[in-house]
mmCIF file of C-alpha atoms in Angstrom:
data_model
loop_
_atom_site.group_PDB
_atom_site.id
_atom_site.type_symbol
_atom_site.label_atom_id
_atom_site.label_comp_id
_atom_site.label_asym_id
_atom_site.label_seq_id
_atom_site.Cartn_x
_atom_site.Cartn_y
_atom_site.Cartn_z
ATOM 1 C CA UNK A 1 9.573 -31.348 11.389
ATOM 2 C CA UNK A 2 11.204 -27.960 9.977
ATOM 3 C CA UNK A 3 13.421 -26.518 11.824
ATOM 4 C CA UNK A 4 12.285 -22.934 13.280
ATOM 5 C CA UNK A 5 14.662 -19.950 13.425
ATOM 6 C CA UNK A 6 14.512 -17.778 16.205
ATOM 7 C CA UNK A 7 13.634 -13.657 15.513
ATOM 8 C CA UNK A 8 15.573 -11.582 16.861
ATOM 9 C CA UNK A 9 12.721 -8.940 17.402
ATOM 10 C CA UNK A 10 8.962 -9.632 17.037
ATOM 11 C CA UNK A 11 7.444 -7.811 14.371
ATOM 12 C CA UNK A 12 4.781 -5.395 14.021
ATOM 13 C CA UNK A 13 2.672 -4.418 10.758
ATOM 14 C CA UNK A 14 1.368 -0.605 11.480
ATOM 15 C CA UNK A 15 -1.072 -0.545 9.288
ATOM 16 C CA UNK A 16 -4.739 -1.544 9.517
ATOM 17 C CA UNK A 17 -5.226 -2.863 6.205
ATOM 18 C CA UNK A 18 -6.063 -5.951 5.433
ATOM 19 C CA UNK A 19 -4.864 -5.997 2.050
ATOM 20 C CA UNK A 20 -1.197 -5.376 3.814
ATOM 21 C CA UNK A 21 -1.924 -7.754 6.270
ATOM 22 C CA UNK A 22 -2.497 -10.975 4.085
ATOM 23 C CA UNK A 23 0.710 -9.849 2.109
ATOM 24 C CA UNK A 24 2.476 -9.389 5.163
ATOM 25 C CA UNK A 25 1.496 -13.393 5.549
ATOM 26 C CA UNK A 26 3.098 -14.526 2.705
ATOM 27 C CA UNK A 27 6.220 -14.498 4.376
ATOM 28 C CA UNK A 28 5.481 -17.166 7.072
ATOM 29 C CA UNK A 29 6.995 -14.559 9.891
ATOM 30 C CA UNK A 30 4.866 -14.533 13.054
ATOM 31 C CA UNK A 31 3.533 -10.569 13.360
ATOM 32 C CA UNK A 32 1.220 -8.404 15.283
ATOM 33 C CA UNK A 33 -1.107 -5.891 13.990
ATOM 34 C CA UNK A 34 -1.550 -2.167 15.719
ATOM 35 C CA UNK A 35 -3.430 0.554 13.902
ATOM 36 C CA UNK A 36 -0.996 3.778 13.416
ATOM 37 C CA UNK A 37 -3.315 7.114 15.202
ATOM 38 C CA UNK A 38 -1.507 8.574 12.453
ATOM 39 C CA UNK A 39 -3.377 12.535 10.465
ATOM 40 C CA UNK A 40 -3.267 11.359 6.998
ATOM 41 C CA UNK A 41 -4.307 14.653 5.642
ATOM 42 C CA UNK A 42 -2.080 15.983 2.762
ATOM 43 C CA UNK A 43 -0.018 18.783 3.165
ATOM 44 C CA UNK A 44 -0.919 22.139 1.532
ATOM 45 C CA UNK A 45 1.134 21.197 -1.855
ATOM 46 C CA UNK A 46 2.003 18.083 -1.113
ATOM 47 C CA UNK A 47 2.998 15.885 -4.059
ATOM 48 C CA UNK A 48 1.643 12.205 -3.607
ATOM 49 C CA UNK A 49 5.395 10.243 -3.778
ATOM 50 C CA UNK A 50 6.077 12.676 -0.442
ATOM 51 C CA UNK A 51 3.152 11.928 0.774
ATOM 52 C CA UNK A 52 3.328 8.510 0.563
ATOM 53 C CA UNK A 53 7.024 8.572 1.689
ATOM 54 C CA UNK A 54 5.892 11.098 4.802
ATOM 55 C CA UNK A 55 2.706 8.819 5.888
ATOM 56 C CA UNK A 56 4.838 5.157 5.598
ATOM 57 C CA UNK A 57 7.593 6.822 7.964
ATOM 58 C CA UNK A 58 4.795 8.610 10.538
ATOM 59 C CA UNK A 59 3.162 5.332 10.917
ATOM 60 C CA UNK A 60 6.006 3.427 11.060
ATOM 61 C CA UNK A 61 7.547 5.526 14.027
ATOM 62 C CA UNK A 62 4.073 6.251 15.713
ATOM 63 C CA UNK A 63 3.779 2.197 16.147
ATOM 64 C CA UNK A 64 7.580 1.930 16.890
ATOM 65 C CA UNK A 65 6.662 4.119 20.238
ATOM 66 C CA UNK A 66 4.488 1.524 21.481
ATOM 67 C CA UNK A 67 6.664 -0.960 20.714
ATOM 68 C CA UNK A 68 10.223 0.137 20.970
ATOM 69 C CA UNK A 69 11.696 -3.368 20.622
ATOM 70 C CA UNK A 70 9.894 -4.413 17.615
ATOM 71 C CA UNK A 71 10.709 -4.162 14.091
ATOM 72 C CA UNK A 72 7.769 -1.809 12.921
ATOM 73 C CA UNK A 73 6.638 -2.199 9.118
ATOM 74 C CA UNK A 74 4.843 1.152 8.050
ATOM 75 C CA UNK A 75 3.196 1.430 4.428
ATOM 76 C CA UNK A 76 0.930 3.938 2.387
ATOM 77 C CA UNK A 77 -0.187 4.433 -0.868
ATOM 78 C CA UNK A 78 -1.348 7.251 -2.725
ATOM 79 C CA UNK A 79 -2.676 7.359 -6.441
ATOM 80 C CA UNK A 80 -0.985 10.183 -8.868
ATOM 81 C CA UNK A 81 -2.943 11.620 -11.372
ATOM 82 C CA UNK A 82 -1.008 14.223 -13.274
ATOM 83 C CA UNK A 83 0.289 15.498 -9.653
ATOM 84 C CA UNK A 84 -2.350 15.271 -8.048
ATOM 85 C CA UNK A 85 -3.196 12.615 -4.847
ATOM 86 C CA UNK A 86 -6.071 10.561 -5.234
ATOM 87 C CA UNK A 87 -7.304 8.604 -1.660
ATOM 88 C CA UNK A 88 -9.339 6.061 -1.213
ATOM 89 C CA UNK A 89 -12.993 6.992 -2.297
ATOM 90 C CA UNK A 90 -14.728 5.584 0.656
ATOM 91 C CA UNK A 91 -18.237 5.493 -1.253
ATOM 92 C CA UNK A 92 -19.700 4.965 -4.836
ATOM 93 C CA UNK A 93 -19.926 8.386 -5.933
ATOM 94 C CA UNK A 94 -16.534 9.463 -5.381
ATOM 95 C CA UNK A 95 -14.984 5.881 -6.747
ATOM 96 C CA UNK A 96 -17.066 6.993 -9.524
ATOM 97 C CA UNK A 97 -15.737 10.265 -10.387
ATOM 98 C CA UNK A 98 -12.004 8.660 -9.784
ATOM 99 C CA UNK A 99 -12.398 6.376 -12.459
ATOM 100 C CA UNK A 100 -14.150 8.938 -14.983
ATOM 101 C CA UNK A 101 -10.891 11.129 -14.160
ATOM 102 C CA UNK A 102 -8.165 8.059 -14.742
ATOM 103 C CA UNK A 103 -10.381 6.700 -18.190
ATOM 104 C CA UNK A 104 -7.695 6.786 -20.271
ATOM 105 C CA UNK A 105 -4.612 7.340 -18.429
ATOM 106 C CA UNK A 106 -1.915 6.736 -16.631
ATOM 107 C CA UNK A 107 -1.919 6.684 -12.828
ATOM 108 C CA UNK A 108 1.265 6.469 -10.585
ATOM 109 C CA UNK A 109 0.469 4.333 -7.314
ATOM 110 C CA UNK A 110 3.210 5.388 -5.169
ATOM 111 C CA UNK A 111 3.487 3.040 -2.612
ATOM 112 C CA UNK A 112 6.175 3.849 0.299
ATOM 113 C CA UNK A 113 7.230 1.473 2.970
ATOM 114 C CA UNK A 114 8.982 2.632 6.224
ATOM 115 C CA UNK A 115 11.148 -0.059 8.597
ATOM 116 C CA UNK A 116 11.749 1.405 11.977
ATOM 117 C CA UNK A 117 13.552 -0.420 15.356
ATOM 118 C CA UNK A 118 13.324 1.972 18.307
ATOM 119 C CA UNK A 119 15.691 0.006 20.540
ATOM 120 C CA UNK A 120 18.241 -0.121 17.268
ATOM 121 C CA UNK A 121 17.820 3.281 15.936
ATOM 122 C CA UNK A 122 16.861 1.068 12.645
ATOM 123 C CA UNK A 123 14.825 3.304 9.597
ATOM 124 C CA UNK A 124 14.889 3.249 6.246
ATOM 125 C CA UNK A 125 11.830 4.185 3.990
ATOM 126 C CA UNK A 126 11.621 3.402 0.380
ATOM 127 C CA UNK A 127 9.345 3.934 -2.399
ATOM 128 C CA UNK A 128 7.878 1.605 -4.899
ATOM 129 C CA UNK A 129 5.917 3.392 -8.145
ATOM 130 C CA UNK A 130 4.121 1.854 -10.413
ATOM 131 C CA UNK A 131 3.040 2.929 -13.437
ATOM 132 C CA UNK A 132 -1.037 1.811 -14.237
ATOM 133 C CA UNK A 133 -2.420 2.773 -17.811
ATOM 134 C CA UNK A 134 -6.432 2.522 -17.467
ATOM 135 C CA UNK A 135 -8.644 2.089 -21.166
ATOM 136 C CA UNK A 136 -10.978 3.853 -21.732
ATOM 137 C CA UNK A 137 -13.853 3.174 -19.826
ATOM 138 C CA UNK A 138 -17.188 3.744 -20.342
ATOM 139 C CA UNK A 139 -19.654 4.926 -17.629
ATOM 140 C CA UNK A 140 -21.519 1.840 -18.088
ATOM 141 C CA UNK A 141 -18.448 -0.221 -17.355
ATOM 142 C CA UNK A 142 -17.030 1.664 -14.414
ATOM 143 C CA UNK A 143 -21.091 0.927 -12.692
ATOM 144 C CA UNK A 144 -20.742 -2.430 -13.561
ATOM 145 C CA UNK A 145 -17.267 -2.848 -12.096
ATOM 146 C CA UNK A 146 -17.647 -0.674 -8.779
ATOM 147 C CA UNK A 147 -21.183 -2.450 -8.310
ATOM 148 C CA UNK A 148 -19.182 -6.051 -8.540
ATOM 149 C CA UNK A 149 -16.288 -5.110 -6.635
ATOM 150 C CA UNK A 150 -16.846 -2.347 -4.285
ATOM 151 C CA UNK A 151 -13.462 -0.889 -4.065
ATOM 152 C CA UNK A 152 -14.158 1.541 -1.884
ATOM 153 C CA UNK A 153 -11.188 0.920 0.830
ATOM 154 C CA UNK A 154 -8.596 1.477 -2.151
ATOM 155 C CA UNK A 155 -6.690 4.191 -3.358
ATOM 156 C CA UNK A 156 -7.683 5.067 -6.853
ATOM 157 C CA UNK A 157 -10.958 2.689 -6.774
ATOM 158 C CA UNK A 158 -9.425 -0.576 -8.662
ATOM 159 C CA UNK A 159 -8.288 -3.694 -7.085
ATOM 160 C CA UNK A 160 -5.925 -5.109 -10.069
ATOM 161 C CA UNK A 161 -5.674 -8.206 -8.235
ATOM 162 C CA UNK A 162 -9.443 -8.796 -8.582
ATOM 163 C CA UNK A 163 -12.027 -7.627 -11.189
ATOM 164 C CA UNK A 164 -10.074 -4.109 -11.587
ATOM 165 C CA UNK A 165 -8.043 -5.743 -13.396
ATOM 166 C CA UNK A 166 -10.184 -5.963 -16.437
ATOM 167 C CA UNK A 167 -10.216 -1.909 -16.607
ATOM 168 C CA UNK A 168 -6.034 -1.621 -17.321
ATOM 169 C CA UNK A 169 -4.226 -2.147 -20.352
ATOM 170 C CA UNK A 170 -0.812 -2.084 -18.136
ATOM 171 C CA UNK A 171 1.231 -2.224 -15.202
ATOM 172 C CA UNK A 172 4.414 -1.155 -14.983
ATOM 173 C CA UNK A 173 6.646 -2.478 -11.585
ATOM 174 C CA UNK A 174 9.884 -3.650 -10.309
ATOM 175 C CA UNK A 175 8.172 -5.071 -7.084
ATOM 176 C CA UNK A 176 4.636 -6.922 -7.987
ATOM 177 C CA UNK A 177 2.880 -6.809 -4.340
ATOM 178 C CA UNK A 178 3.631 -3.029 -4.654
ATOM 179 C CA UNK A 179 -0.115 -2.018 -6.399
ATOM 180 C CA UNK A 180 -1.721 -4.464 -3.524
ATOM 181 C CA UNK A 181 -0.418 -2.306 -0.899
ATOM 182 C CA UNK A 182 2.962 -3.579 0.451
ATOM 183 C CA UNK A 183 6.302 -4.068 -1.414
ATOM 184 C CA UNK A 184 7.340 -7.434 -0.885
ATOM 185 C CA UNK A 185 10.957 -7.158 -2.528
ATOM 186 C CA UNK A 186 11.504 -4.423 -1.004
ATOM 187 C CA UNK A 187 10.008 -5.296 2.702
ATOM 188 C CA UNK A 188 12.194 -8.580 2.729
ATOM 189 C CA UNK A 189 15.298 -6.316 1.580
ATOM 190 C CA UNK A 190 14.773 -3.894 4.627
ATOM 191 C CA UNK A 191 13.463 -6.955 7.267
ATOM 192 C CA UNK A 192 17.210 -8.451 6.033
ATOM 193 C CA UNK A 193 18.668 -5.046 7.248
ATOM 194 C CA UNK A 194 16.721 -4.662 10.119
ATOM 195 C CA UNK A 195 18.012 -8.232 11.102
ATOM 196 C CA UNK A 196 15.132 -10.171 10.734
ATOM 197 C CA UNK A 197 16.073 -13.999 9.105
ATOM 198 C CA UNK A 198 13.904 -14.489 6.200
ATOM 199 C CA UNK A 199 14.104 -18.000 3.898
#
């Protein structure tokens, strides 16, 4: 029988994601989920990395409240287009007109992850980017894909760890959960510091 190592804390994903939540698995910590009332709107002028960086740590210290003895995982992502923030698309027409506008480029998915302990006065945020270079798509193609897949609940309409794949040429990243939606490297580096016991 393996032995089982006693947490410190419990820990708490703030996210409502389920995308973050099966990554969040992987690591074979018990967890709880609570959805962050966090206003994701975009500040007038807001780049995407501080948005990203902004939303991870609001979520990550509106969840912390509720649970101030918990270590409180907060994450967001927002697709860059030449500066710009891209969201998730939330229905067909709008995933449609994101991929018409990334055909051909190169899309930043800045993905930030907050770590917050109330009781501790534990936070750090970090920020994972990741460079995605789309083809060329046709409009035939991005129908075909969107009508398979449905990508609707993700920023910049693509899952790469499904079909979505098949519309990139590359991915360029340090951390390789990061485009899912959660940083793994980087969540087990922070956990560590937060004084969680990982394997």
């Amino acid at each position: 029988m393996p032995e089982t190592i006693e947490q410190p804390r419990p820990l708490v994903l703030g996210s409502t994601s389920r995308y973050r939540r099966e990554l969040l698995a992987r690591l074979g910590l018990p967890f709880e989920v609570t959805a962050p009332a966090t206003d994701e709107t975009p500040l007038p002028g807001e780049a995407p990395r501080a948005l990203a960086l902004r939303l991870a740590l609001a979520k990550a210290r509106a969840v912390a409240a509720q649970h101030p003895g918990a270590v409180v995982i907060g994450s967001d992502q927002v697709a860059d287009l030449d500066g710009q923030p891209l969201g998730k698309p939330g229905n067909h027409e709008r995933a449609t007109a994101q991929l018409r506008r990334m055909s051909g480029k190169t899309v930043i998915f800045q993905t930030a992850l907050a770590v917050v302990c109330q009781a501790t006065g534990f936070e750090q945020v970090d920020l994972a980017a990741v460079c995605v270079r789309f083809r060329a798509l046709s409009d035939a193609e991005i129908e075909r894909y969107l009508q398979a897949e449905q990508p609707y609940d993700c920023a910049g309409s693509a899952k790469s760890e499904g079909l979505g794949i098949a519309l990139l040429d590359a991915i360029d990243s340090d951390d390789p959960t990061a485009l899912i939606g959660l940083p793994l490297i980087r969540t087990c580096r922070m956990l560590r510091a937060a004084g969680l016991v990982l394997p």
